Coordinates of C-alpha atoms (C1' of nucleotides) in Angstrom, one line a residue:
Chain A
X984 CA 65.8 65.2 -84.9
X985 CA 63.8 63.0 -87.0
X986 CA 60.3 62.0 -86.4
X987 CA 58.1 60.1 -88.7
X988 CA 54.8 59.2 -88.4
X989 CA 53.7 55.8 -89.6
X990 CA 49.7 55.7 -91.0
X991 CA 49.8 51.8 -90.3
X992 CA 50.6 52.4 -86.7
X993 CA 47.1 52.2 -84.6
X994 CA 48.7 54.2 -81.8
X995 CA 47.8 57.9 -81.4
X996 CA 49.8 60.4 -83.2
X997 CA 51.2 62.0 -79.8
X998 CA 52.4 58.6 -78.7
X999 CA 54.4 58.0 -81.8
X1000 CA 56.1 61.0 -81.0
X1001 CA 56.6 60.2 -77.6
X1002 CA 58.2 56.5 -78.4
X1003 CA 60.4 58.1 -81.1
X1004 CA 62.0 60.3 -78.6
X1005 CA 62.3 57.8 -76.1
X1006 CA 63.9 55.4 -78.6
X1007 CA 66.3 58.1 -79.7
X1008 CA 67.5 58.8 -76.2
X1009 CA 68.1 55.1 -75.8
X1010 CA 69.9 55.1 -79.0
X1011 CA 72.3 57.8 -78.1
X1012 CA 70.9 59.9 -80.9
X1013 CA 69.2 62.4 -78.2
X1014 CA 71.5 63.5 -75.6
X1015 CA 70.8 65.2 -72.3
X1016 CA 70.8 68.9 -72.8
X1017 CA 69.8 68.6 -76.8
X1018 CA 67.0 70.5 -78.0
X1019 CA 63.8 69.5 -79.6
X1020 CA 62.5 71.1 -82.3
X1021 CA 59.9 74.0 -81.6
X1022 CA 56.4 72.6 -81.5
X1023 CA 55.1 74.9 -84.4
X1024 CA 58.0 73.6 -86.4
X1025 CA 57.6 70.2 -85.8
X1026 CA 53.8 70.5 -86.2
X1027 CA 54.5 72.1 -89.7
X1028 CA 56.8 69.3 -90.8
X1029 CA 54.8 66.5 -89.7
X1030 CA 51.6 68.0 -91.1
X1031 CA 49.8 67.9 -87.9
X1032 CA 48.3 70.4 -85.3
X1033 CA 50.3 72.4 -83.2
X1034 CA 48.4 71.2 -79.9
X1035 CA 49.0 67.4 -80.9
X1036 CA 52.9 67.9 -80.6
X1037 CA 52.4 70.1 -77.3
X1038 CA 50.6 67.0 -75.9
X1039 CA 53.4 64.9 -76.9
X1040 CA 55.9 67.0 -75.4
X1041 CA 53.9 67.7 -72.2
X1042 CA 53.6 64.0 -71.6
X1043 CA 57.4 63.5 -72.3
X1044 CA 57.9 66.3 -69.4
X1045 CA 55.3 64.5 -67.1
X1046 CA 57.6 61.6 -67.7
X1047 CA 60.5 63.3 -66.8
X1048 CA 61.7 62.9 -70.1
X1049 CA 62.1 66.5 -71.2
X1050 CA 62.6 69.9 -69.5
X1051 CA 60.0 72.2 -70.8
X1052 CA 60.2 76.0 -69.7
X1053 CA 58.1 79.0 -70.9
X1054 CA 59.8 80.7 -73.5
X1055 CA 62.7 78.4 -73.8
X1056 CA 63.1 75.4 -76.3
X1057 CA 62.6 72.1 -75.0
X1058 CA 65.7 70.0 -74.1
X1059 CA 66.2 66.4 -73.0
X1060 CA 66.6 66.8 -69.3
X1061 CA 70.0 65.8 -67.4
X1062 CA 68.9 63.7 -64.6
X1063 CA 68.1 60.0 -65.5
X1064 CA 66.1 58.3 -62.7
X1065 CA 67.0 56.0 -60.4
X1066 CA 66.4 51.8 -61.2
X1067 CA 62.6 51.3 -60.6
X1068 CA 61.6 48.6 -58.1
X1069 CA 60.1 45.4 -58.8
X1070 CA 56.6 46.9 -58.2
X1071 CA 57.2 50.0 -60.4
X1072 CA 58.5 47.9 -63.2
X1073 CA 55.3 45.2 -63.1
X1074 CA 53.1 48.6 -62.8
X1075 CA 54.8 50.3 -65.9
X1076 CA 55.6 47.5 -68.0
X1077 CA 52.9 44.5 -66.9
X1078 CA 50.6 45.4 -69.7
X1079 CA 53.2 45.6 -72.4
X1080 CA 54.2 42.1 -70.9
X1081 CA 51.1 40.4 -70.9
X1082 CA 50.2 42.1 -74.7
X1083 CA 53.3 40.8 -75.8
X1084 CA 53.0 37.3 -74.3
X1085 CA 49.4 37.1 -75.5
X1086 CA 50.4 37.9 -79.2
X1087 CA 53.5 35.8 -79.2
X1088 CA 51.5 32.9 -78.2
X1089 CA 48.8 33.7 -81.3
X1090 CA 51.7 33.6 -83.2
X1091 CA 52.7 30.1 -82.1
X1092 CA 56.5 31.4 -80.8
X1093 CA 58.0 29.5 -78.0
X1094 CA 59.2 31.1 -74.9
X1095 CA 62.7 30.7 -76.5
X1096 CA 62.1 32.2 -79.7
X1097 CA 60.5 35.2 -77.7
X1098 CA 63.3 35.6 -75.4
X1099 CA 65.8 35.6 -78.3
X1100 CA 63.5 38.3 -80.0
X1101 CA 63.7 40.5 -76.7
X1102 CA 67.4 39.9 -77.0
X1103 CA 68.1 41.0 -80.6
X1104 CA 66.1 44.1 -79.6
X1105 CA 68.0 44.8 -76.5
X1106 CA 71.2 44.9 -78.7
X1107 CA 70.1 48.0 -80.2
X1108 CA 70.5 49.4 -77.1
X1109 CA 73.0 51.9 -76.4
X1110 CA 73.8 51.4 -72.6
X1111 CA 76.8 53.3 -71.6
X1112 CA 75.7 53.5 -67.9
X1113 CA 77.4 53.5 -64.6
X1114 CA 77.1 50.0 -63.9
X1115 CA 78.6 48.3 -67.1
X1116 CA 78.3 44.6 -65.6
X1117 CA 74.4 45.0 -65.0
X1118 CA 73.3 46.8 -67.8
X1119 CA 70.8 46.3 -70.7
X1120 CA 73.4 45.4 -73.2
X1121 CA 74.9 42.7 -71.2
X1122 CA 75.3 39.3 -72.6
X1123 CA 73.1 36.6 -71.1
Chain B
X1061 CA 35.2 29.1 -67.6
X1062 CA 36.6 31.8 -65.1
X1063 CA 37.4 35.1 -66.0
X1064 CA 38.4 37.6 -63.6
X1065 CA 39.0 41.5 -64.0
X1066 CA 41.8 43.1 -62.6
X1067 CA 41.5 46.4 -61.5
X1068 CA 45.2 47.3 -61.7
X1069 CA 45.4 46.4 -65.0
X1070 CA 45.3 49.4 -67.0
X1071 CA 44.2 47.7 -70.3
X1072 CA 40.3 48.4 -71.2
X1073 CA 38.3 45.5 -69.7
X1074 CA 37.3 44.2 -73.4
X1075 CA 41.2 43.3 -73.8
X1076 CA 41.3 41.5 -70.3
X1077 CA 38.9 39.2 -71.4
X1078 CA 40.3 38.4 -74.8
X1079 CA 43.9 37.6 -73.2
X1080 CA 42.4 35.4 -70.3
X1081 CA 40.5 33.1 -73.1
X1082 CA 43.8 33.1 -75.2
X1083 CA 45.6 32.1 -72.1
X1084 CA 43.1 29.5 -71.0
X1085 CA 43.5 28.0 -74.5
X1086 CA 47.0 28.0 -74.1
X1087 CA 47.0 26.4 -70.8
X1088 CA 44.4 23.7 -72.2
X1089 CA 41.7 24.8 -70.0
X1090 CA 39.6 25.4 -73.2
X1091 CA 39.8 23.1 -76.0
X1092 CA 38.8 23.1 -79.4
X1093 CA 35.1 22.9 -79.5
X1094 CA 34.5 24.3 -76.0
X1095 CA 31.6 26.3 -75.3
X1096 CA 32.0 29.9 -74.0
X1097 CA 29.6 31.4 -71.5
X1098 CA 26.6 33.4 -73.2
X1099 CA 27.3 37.3 -73.3
X1100 CA 24.5 37.8 -71.0
X1101 CA 25.6 35.5 -68.4
X1102 CA 29.4 36.5 -68.7
X1103 CA 28.2 40.0 -68.4
X1104 CA 26.1 39.6 -65.4
X1105 CA 29.0 37.4 -63.5
X1106 CA 31.7 40.0 -63.8
X1107 CA 29.3 43.1 -63.4
X1108 CA 30.0 44.9 -66.6
X1109 CA 28.1 45.9 -69.7
X1110 CA 26.7 43.5 -72.5
X1111 CA 28.5 45.6 -75.1
X1112 CA 31.7 44.9 -73.4
X1113 CA 31.8 41.2 -73.6
X1114 CA 30.1 41.3 -76.9
X1115 CA 33.3 43.4 -78.0
X1116 CA 35.7 41.2 -76.4
X1117 CA 33.9 38.2 -78.3
X1118 CA 33.8 39.7 -81.6
X1119 CA 37.4 40.1 -81.5
X1120 CA 38.2 36.8 -80.5
X1121 CA 36.2 35.9 -83.7
X1122 CA 37.9 38.4 -86.0
X1123 CA 41.2 36.7 -84.7
X1124 CA 40.1 33.1 -85.5
X1125 CA 40.0 32.2 -81.8
X1126 CA 36.3 31.6 -81.4
X1127 CA 33.5 30.8 -83.7
X1128 CA 30.3 32.7 -83.2
X1129 CA 27.2 32.3 -85.0
X1130 CA 23.6 34.0 -84.2
X1131 CA 21.4 31.7 -81.9
X1132 CA 24.2 29.3 -81.4
X1133 CA 26.5 29.5 -78.5
X1134 CA 30.3 30.9 -78.8
X1135 CA 32.7 27.9 -79.4
X1136 CA 36.4 27.7 -79.2
X1137 CA 37.6 27.3 -83.2
X1138 CA 39.2 24.2 -84.6
X1139 CA 41.8 25.6 -86.6
X1140 CA 45.4 26.4 -84.5
X1141 CA 47.6 28.6 -86.8
X1142 CA 50.9 27.4 -88.1
X1143 CA 54.0 28.8 -86.3
X1144 CA 54.9 32.4 -87.7
X1145 CA 58.1 32.8 -89.4
X1146 CA 60.7 35.0 -88.1
X1147 CA 59.5 37.8 -90.5
X1148 CA 56.2 37.7 -89.6
X1149 CA 56.9 37.5 -85.7
X1150 CA 59.0 40.7 -86.0
X1151 CA 56.3 42.3 -87.9
X1152 CA 54.1 41.3 -85.5
X1153 CA 55.9 41.8 -82.4
X1154 CA 58.6 44.2 -83.4
X1155 CA 56.7 47.4 -82.0
X1156 CA 55.5 45.7 -78.7
X1157 CA 59.3 44.9 -78.3
X1158 CA 60.7 48.2 -79.2
X1159 CA 58.4 49.9 -77.0
X1160 CA 58.8 47.6 -74.2
X1161 CA 62.8 48.0 -74.5
X1162 CA 62.8 51.7 -74.7
X1163 CA 60.4 52.1 -71.5
X1164 CA 62.6 49.6 -69.6
X1165 CA 65.6 51.3 -70.3
X1166 CA 64.0 54.7 -68.9
X1167 CA 63.2 52.8 -65.9
X1168 CA 66.6 51.7 -65.5
X1169 CA 66.0 48.0 -65.8
X1170 CA 68.8 45.8 -66.8
X1171 CA 68.6 43.0 -69.7
X1172 CA 68.4 40.5 -66.8
X1173 CA 65.6 42.0 -65.2
X1174 CA 63.6 42.5 -68.1
X1175 CA 64.1 38.8 -69.3
X1176 CA 62.9 37.6 -66.0
X1177 CA 59.9 39.7 -66.2
X1178 CA 59.2 38.3 -69.3
X1179 CA 59.7 34.6 -67.9
X1180 CA 57.1 35.2 -65.0
X1181 CA 54.7 36.4 -67.6
X1182 CA 55.3 33.6 -69.6
X1183 CA 55.0 31.6 -66.3
X1184 CA 51.4 32.7 -66.0
X1185 CA 50.5 31.1 -69.2
X1186 CA 52.0 27.9 -68.1
X1187 CA 52.0 26.0 -71.2
X1188 CA 51.5 22.3 -71.4
X1189 CA 50.2 21.9 -75.1
X1190 CA 50.4 20.2 -78.1
X1191 CA 54.5 20.8 -79.0
X1192 CA 56.2 20.2 -75.3
X1193 CA 59.4 21.1 -76.7
X1194 CA 59.1 24.3 -78.2
X1195 CA 56.2 25.8 -76.2
X1196 CA 56.1 29.0 -74.1
X1197 CA 56.4 27.4 -70.7
X1198 CA 59.8 25.7 -71.7
X1199 CA 62.5 26.3 -69.0
X1200 CA 65.4 28.3 -70.2
Chain C
X916 CA 32.5 66.9 -55.1
X917 CA 32.5 70.7 -55.0
X918 CA 35.1 72.8 -56.7
X919 CA 34.8 76.6 -56.9
X920 CA 36.9 78.7 -59.1
X921 CA 38.4 82.1 -57.6
X922 CA 38.6 85.1 -60.2
X923 CA 41.6 86.6 -58.2
X924 CA 43.4 83.5 -58.2
X925 CA 46.2 84.2 -60.6
X926 CA 46.8 80.4 -61.1
X927 CA 45.5 79.0 -64.4
X928 CA 42.0 77.3 -64.0
X929 CA 43.2 73.6 -64.4
X930 CA 45.6 74.3 -61.8
X931 CA 43.0 75.3 -59.3
X932 CA 41.0 72.4 -60.1
X933 CA 44.1 70.1 -59.4
X934 CA 44.7 71.9 -56.2
X935 CA 41.1 71.6 -54.8
X936 CA 40.9 67.6 -55.7
X937 CA 44.3 67.2 -53.9
X938 CA 43.4 69.4 -51.0
X939 CA 39.9 67.6 -50.5
X940 CA 41.7 64.1 -50.6
X941 CA 44.0 65.3 -47.9
X942 CA 40.9 66.6 -45.9
X943 CA 39.5 63.1 -46.5
X944 CA 36.4 64.8 -48.2
X945 CA 37.7 62.5 -51.0
X946 CA 38.6 58.8 -50.2
X947 CA 40.2 56.2 -52.5
X948 CA 37.5 55.0 -55.1
X949 CA 35.4 57.9 -54.9
X950 CA 34.3 59.1 -58.0
X951 CA 34.9 62.5 -59.6
X952 CA 32.3 64.3 -61.5
X953 CA 32.2 63.6 -65.6
X954 CA 34.4 66.1 -67.2
X955 CA 31.2 67.4 -69.2
X956 CA 29.3 67.9 -66.2
X957 CA 31.9 69.6 -64.0
X958 CA 32.8 71.9 -67.1
X959 CA 29.1 72.8 -67.2
X960 CA 28.7 73.6 -63.2
X961 CA 32.0 75.8 -63.6
X962 CA 31.1 77.3 -66.8
X963 CA 34.5 76.6 -68.6
X964 CA 35.3 74.4 -71.4
X965 CA 35.4 70.6 -71.3
X966 CA 39.2 70.5 -72.2
X967 CA 40.0 72.6 -69.2
X968 CA 38.7 69.9 -67.0
X969 CA 40.2 67.2 -69.0
X970 CA 43.5 68.9 -68.9
X971 CA 43.0 69.1 -64.7
X972 CA 41.9 65.4 -64.5
X973 CA 44.7 64.1 -66.7
X974 CA 47.3 66.0 -64.7
X975 CA 46.0 64.0 -61.6
X976 CA 46.4 61.1 -63.5
X977 CA 49.7 61.5 -64.4
X978 CA 50.6 62.2 -60.7
X979 CA 48.9 59.1 -59.8
X980 CA 46.1 60.9 -57.9
X981 CA 43.0 59.7 -60.0
X982 CA 42.3 56.7 -62.1
X983 CA 41.2 57.6 -65.7
X984 CA 40.3 54.8 -68.1
X985 CA 38.1 55.1 -71.3
X986 CA 34.4 54.9 -70.8
X987 CA 34.4 54.7 -67.1
X988 CA 34.2 57.6 -64.5
X989 CA 37.1 59.2 -62.9
X990 CA 38.2 57.7 -59.5
X991 CA 40.4 58.5 -56.8
X992 CA 43.3 56.0 -56.8
X993 CA 43.6 53.3 -54.0
X994 CA 47.5 53.5 -54.1
X995 CA 49.2 56.2 -52.1
X996 CA 52.6 56.4 -53.3
X997 CA 55.8 55.7 -50.8
X998 CA 57.3 58.2 -48.6
X999 CA 59.3 60.5 -51.0
X1000 CA 63.0 60.9 -50.4
X1001 CA 64.8 64.1 -49.6
X1002 CA 65.8 64.4 -53.2
X1003 CA 62.2 64.3 -54.8
X1004 CA 60.7 66.1 -51.9
X1005 CA 63.1 69.1 -52.6
X1006 CA 62.5 69.0 -56.4
X1007 CA 58.7 69.0 -55.7
X1008 CA 58.5 71.5 -53.3
X1009 CA 61.6 73.4 -53.4
X1010 CA 60.2 75.9 -55.6
X1011 CA 57.1 76.2 -53.3
X1012 CA 59.7 76.9 -50.3
X1013 CA 61.7 79.7 -52.0
X1014 CA 58.6 81.3 -53.0
X1015 CA 57.0 81.2 -49.6
X1016 CA 60.1 82.3 -47.8
X1017 CA 60.8 85.3 -50.2
X1018 CA 57.0 86.4 -49.6
X1019 CA 57.1 85.9 -46.0
X1020 CA 60.3 88.0 -45.8
X1021 CA 58.8 90.9 -47.7
X1022 CA 55.9 90.8 -45.5
X1023 CA 58.3 91.2 -42.5
X1024 CA 57.4 87.9 -40.9
X1025 CA 60.0 86.1 -38.6
X1026 CA 61.0 82.6 -38.5
X1027 CA 58.7 81.7 -35.7
X1028 CA 55.8 83.2 -37.5
X1029 CA 56.2 81.3 -40.6
X1030 CA 56.7 77.9 -38.7
X1031 CA 53.7 78.8 -36.8
X1032 CA 51.4 79.4 -40.0
X1033 CA 52.6 76.3 -41.0
X1034 CA 51.6 74.7 -38.4
X1035 CA 48.2 76.0 -38.2
X1036 CA 48.0 74.8 -41.9
X1037 CA 49.0 71.3 -41.2
X1038 CA 46.2 71.2 -38.5
X1039 CA 43.8 70.9 -41.3
X1040 CA 45.2 67.9 -42.3
X1041 CA 43.2 64.8 -42.0
X1042 CA 46.0 62.1 -41.5
X1043 CA 44.9 58.6 -40.4
X1044 CA 48.2 57.1 -41.8
X1045 CA 50.0 54.2 -40.8
X1046 CA 52.9 55.6 -38.9
X1047 CA 50.9 57.7 -36.3
X1048 CA 53.8 58.7 -34.6
X1049 CA 55.4 60.4 -37.6
X1050 CA 52.7 61.7 -39.6
X1051 CA 51.7 65.5 -40.6
X1052 CA 49.4 66.0 -37.8
X1053 CA 51.8 65.3 -35.1
X1054 CA 52.9 67.8 -32.6
X1055 CA 56.0 69.6 -32.7
Chain D
X1253 CA 76.4 91.8 -56.8
X1254 CA 76.3 88.1 -57.7
X1255 CA 73.4 86.6 -59.6
X1256 CA 73.2 83.1 -60.7
X1257 CA 70.8 81.0 -62.5
X1258 CA 69.7 77.4 -61.1
X1259 CA 69.1 75.5 -64.1
X1260 CA 67.1 72.8 -62.0
X1261 CA 65.0 75.5 -60.4
X1262 CA 61.8 75.3 -62.5
X1263 CA 60.7 78.8 -62.2
X1264 CA 61.2 81.2 -64.7
X1265 CA 64.5 83.4 -64.9
X1266 CA 63.0 86.7 -63.8
X1267 CA 61.7 85.2 -60.7
X1268 CA 65.0 83.8 -59.7
X1269 CA 66.5 87.1 -60.1
X1270 CA 63.8 89.0 -58.1
X1271 CA 64.0 86.2 -55.5
X1272 CA 67.9 86.5 -55.1
X1273 CA 67.9 90.3 -54.9
X1274 CA 65.5 90.2 -52.0
X1275 CA 67.4 87.5 -50.2
X1276 CA 70.5 89.7 -50.7
X1277 CA 68.5 92.5 -49.0
X1278 CA 67.9 90.0 -46.6
X1279 CA 71.2 89.1 -45.9
X1280 CA 72.7 92.7 -45.8
X1281 CA 74.7 92.1 -48.9
X1282 CA 72.4 94.8 -50.6
X1283 CA 71.7 98.2 -48.6
X1284 CA 69.0 100.9 -49.2
X1285 CA 70.9 103.1 -51.5
X1286 CA 73.3 100.3 -53.4
X1287 CA 73.2 100.3 -57.0
X1288 CA 72.3 97.4 -59.2
X1289 CA 74.1 96.5 -62.1
X1290 CA 72.7 98.1 -65.3
X1291 CA 70.3 95.9 -67.4
X1292 CA 72.6 95.1 -70.1
X1293 CA 75.6 94.3 -68.1
X1294 CA 73.5 92.0 -65.9
X1295 CA 72.0 90.3 -69.0
X1296 CA 75.2 90.0 -70.6
X1297 CA 77.0 88.4 -67.7
X1298 CA 74.0 85.7 -67.1
X1299 CA 74.0 85.1 -70.7
X1300 CA 70.2 85.9 -70.7
X1301 CA 67.8 88.4 -72.8
X1302 CA 67.7 91.9 -71.9
X1303 CA 63.8 91.8 -71.7
X1304 CA 64.3 89.2 -69.0
X1305 CA 66.3 91.2 -66.6
X1306 CA 64.1 94.3 -67.3
X1307 CA 61.2 92.2 -66.5
X1308 CA 63.0 91.2 -63.1
X1309 CA 64.0 94.9 -62.3
X1310 CA 60.2 96.0 -63.2
X1311 CA 58.7 93.5 -60.8
X1312 CA 61.3 94.6 -58.0
X1313 CA 60.0 98.1 -58.7
X1314 CA 56.5 97.1 -58.6
X1315 CA 57.0 95.5 -55.1
X1316 CA 59.0 98.5 -53.9
X1317 CA 62.0 97.0 -53.3
X1318 CA 64.1 99.0 -55.8
X1319 CA 64.0 102.6 -57.4
X1320 CA 64.0 102.8 -61.2
X1321 CA 64.2 106.2 -63.0
X1322 CA 65.1 106.8 -66.5
X1323 CA 68.4 107.3 -67.3
X1324 CA 69.6 106.4 -63.7
X1325 CA 70.9 103.2 -62.4
X1326 CA 68.5 101.2 -60.2
X1327 CA 68.8 101.5 -56.8
X1328 CA 67.9 99.6 -53.4
X1329 CA 64.9 101.4 -52.0
X1330 CA 65.1 103.5 -48.6
X1331 CA 61.6 102.5 -47.4
X1332 CA 61.2 98.8 -45.7
X1333 CA 57.5 97.9 -45.1
X1334 CA 56.1 97.2 -41.5
X1335 CA 55.5 93.8 -40.4
X1336 CA 52.3 92.5 -41.8
X1337 CA 49.4 91.8 -39.7
X1338 CA 48.4 88.0 -39.0
X1339 CA 45.4 88.5 -41.4
X1340 CA 47.5 90.4 -44.2
X1341 CA 50.1 87.3 -43.9
X1342 CA 47.4 84.8 -43.9
X1343 CA 45.7 86.6 -47.0
X1344 CA 49.3 86.6 -48.6
X1345 CA 50.7 83.3 -47.8
X1346 CA 47.4 81.2 -47.3
X1347 CA 47.4 80.1 -50.7
X1348 CA 51.1 79.0 -51.0
X1349 CA 50.9 77.2 -47.7
X1350 CA 47.8 75.2 -48.6
X1351 CA 49.4 74.4 -51.7
X1352 CA 52.8 73.2 -50.0
X1353 CA 51.0 71.3 -47.1
X1354 CA 48.8 69.4 -49.6
X1355 CA 51.8 68.7 -52.2
X1356 CA 53.7 67.3 -49.0
X1357 CA 51.3 65.2 -47.7
X1358 CA 50.7 63.5 -51.2
X1359 CA 54.6 62.9 -51.1
X1360 CA 54.3 61.3 -47.9
X1361 CA 56.3 63.8 -46.0
X1362 CA 55.5 64.0 -42.1
X1363 CA 54.9 67.4 -40.4
X1364 CA 58.7 67.2 -38.8
X1365 CA 60.0 66.8 -42.5
X1366 CA 58.3 69.7 -43.7
X1367 CA 59.3 71.9 -40.9
X1368 CA 62.9 70.9 -41.3
X1369 CA 62.6 71.4 -45.0
X1370 CA 61.5 74.9 -44.3
X1371 CA 64.0 75.6 -41.8
X1372 CA 66.8 74.6 -44.3
X1373 CA 65.3 77.4 -47.0
X1374 CA 65.1 80.0 -44.1
X1375 CA 68.9 79.1 -43.3
X1376 CA 69.8 80.1 -46.9
X1377 CA 68.3 83.6 -46.3
X1378 CA 70.5 83.7 -43.4
X1379 CA 69.2 86.9 -41.8
X1380 CA 71.3 89.1 -39.8
X1381 CA 69.2 92.1 -40.2
X1382 CA 67.7 95.0 -38.3
X1383 CA 65.5 93.1 -35.9
X1384 CA 67.6 90.5 -34.7
X1385 CA 65.5 89.0 -31.9
X1386 CA 62.4 88.2 -34.2
X1387 CA 64.0 87.9 -37.6
X1388 CA 63.9 84.8 -39.9
X1389 CA 67.3 83.2 -39.0
X1390 CA 66.5 82.7 -35.4
X1391 CA 66.9 79.2 -34.1
X1392 CA 63.9 77.4 -33.0
Chain E
dG1226 C1' 60.4 83.0 -81.1
dT1227 C1' 58.7 79.8 -77.9
dG1228 C1' 55.7 77.2 -74.7
dG1229 C1' 50.9 77.8 -71.9
dT1230 C1' 46.1 78.3 -71.3
dC1231 C1' 41.5 78.4 -72.9
dT1232 C1' 37.6 77.8 -76.3
dA1233 C1' 34.9 75.3 -79.8
dG1234 C1' 33.7 71.6 -82.4
dA1235 C1' 34.3 67.1 -84.7
dC1236 C1' 34.5 62.2 -84.2
dC1237 C1' 36.2 58.1 -81.9
dA1238 C1' 36.3 53.9 -78.6
dC1239 C1' 35.0 51.9 -74.2
dC1240 C1' 31.2 50.8 -71.3
Chain F
dG1293 C1' 27.0 58.2 -71.0
dT1294 C1' 32.1 58.9 -70.7
dG1295 C1' 36.8 59.8 -71.5
dG1296 C1' 40.6 60.3 -75.6
dT1297 C1' 42.4 62.5 -79.9
dC1298 C1' 42.6 65.9 -83.1
dT1299 C1' 41.9 69.9 -85.6
dA1300 C1' 41.5 75.3 -85.6
dG1301 C1' 42.3 79.6 -83.8
dA1302 C1' 42.8 83.4 -80.0
dC1303 C1' 45.6 85.4 -76.5
dC1304 C1' 49.2 85.3 -73.0
dA1305 C1' 53.8 84.9 -70.6
dC1306 C1' 58.5 84.7 -70.9
dC1307 C1' 62.5 85.2 -73.6

DNA sequence: GTGGTCTAGACCACC
DNA sequence: GTGGTCTAGACCACC
């Protein structure tokens, strides 16, 4: 598993790790059951403190992304959660969307341009899910 | 000028103020040259700390949105920046979009659902601005 | 808010704090909107490290029990979550129930005795919920 | 003797083994004097570490469930302890019950739902033991 | 080896 | 004042 830290990224280190693990799951680079590197190993490779990695892993566990068990290696969870309700989705993504729209406006983007940027990012998504006609790869 | 705080919004207060000022410019409620309320007044109206409002105004100034001069009232700047290039837009928004898409994926949202969430957030912005055929309100 | 640590309790300190906050919500001693003591204050009062309290608060936040926002005091969340599904409930409580049954057996308790012990603990519950005829105080 | 590990069970492996041995005694599948498989054999069959099985057997011994003597096979102990008093039971199980009830409350479960979850876990235990009129399988 | 908890202390961001 | 992140290092429990 390849994790890289971006000095220019304003987000805290643990957040970058969390995001990258999620993106790798989404891309299919990490599959359910796959092992993550031990915290000490990843900390060493990234040149950061062990606790920083533990914080990242802990959040991934709390979000149901990975399984952590004492004495065993961290693994990508089997269970993918059920589709979220509209309310849950708004709670989880509302801040992201407001930020995105705000920034896009400042850049002078049109609604169409923003939607097509979103489309190009959705295109990267490796969805091979149970309901192929309603997944995120779907052509609009 | 009407600013309201949303308790459910997880973003820091200063950021909510920044976003709302931007959105009001976008809606045309705030025009170049318009005055913003004095820091003390807005802080009092929202029941928040002076520093918080000062922080918000400072960021708006740093982003070229308002003019701040000691002893003068804050005003909306004249200069609007030119629409960004595709490359600039990708640089500025790419991280936000990656984050948004991977979160949406883990929530089990479809591409359609994500696009319509984006639409509803663009709708709040309700642009009726200078370039009507390429603005963010545009029906898709 | 009164939190006490029990030396004899084998659970980690942060767990005891988490449990006690939950129990106080359940008893109605803590209401939505109520403030929790600042981490430094509670840490001082309990004679433990600040980070240990932060760990407890962080878990309460991750479970949606409290709201934590930078610069503001921790508060009990407004939103009570929707009733869990059978699967969620089994996931969340299965381990507790297995442990309980195992221990009860070792003690020579009958099923009836265990159920009535559960009843007496449910009696402490301060439920004032929307569906009074299906809440946890309900006589069986 | 059949022991199986449940990946979804969040408890440590040694605890799953301890619980299952207890349940099998309860079901009558294991009788006083019966031999348990050698540590090496069980570890091999489950694909786990020797230490893990040793730890489980050690705890069973500490709880008076099995007899362990160097060079001999582990056996189910003869002595069954007398039923606990109400006070003992409350001391031993009170913490578990408080925890269970407050978790259930936060999940939005009703008292009935919690009792029936308890029933289903008691059902797994499936007691057909020495005191049929007060055992844990008893229909309520 | 591997994750979990706790202490100690620094520095930062928001209010 | 108040919570958030990070480093450093100790010791523990499980495998």
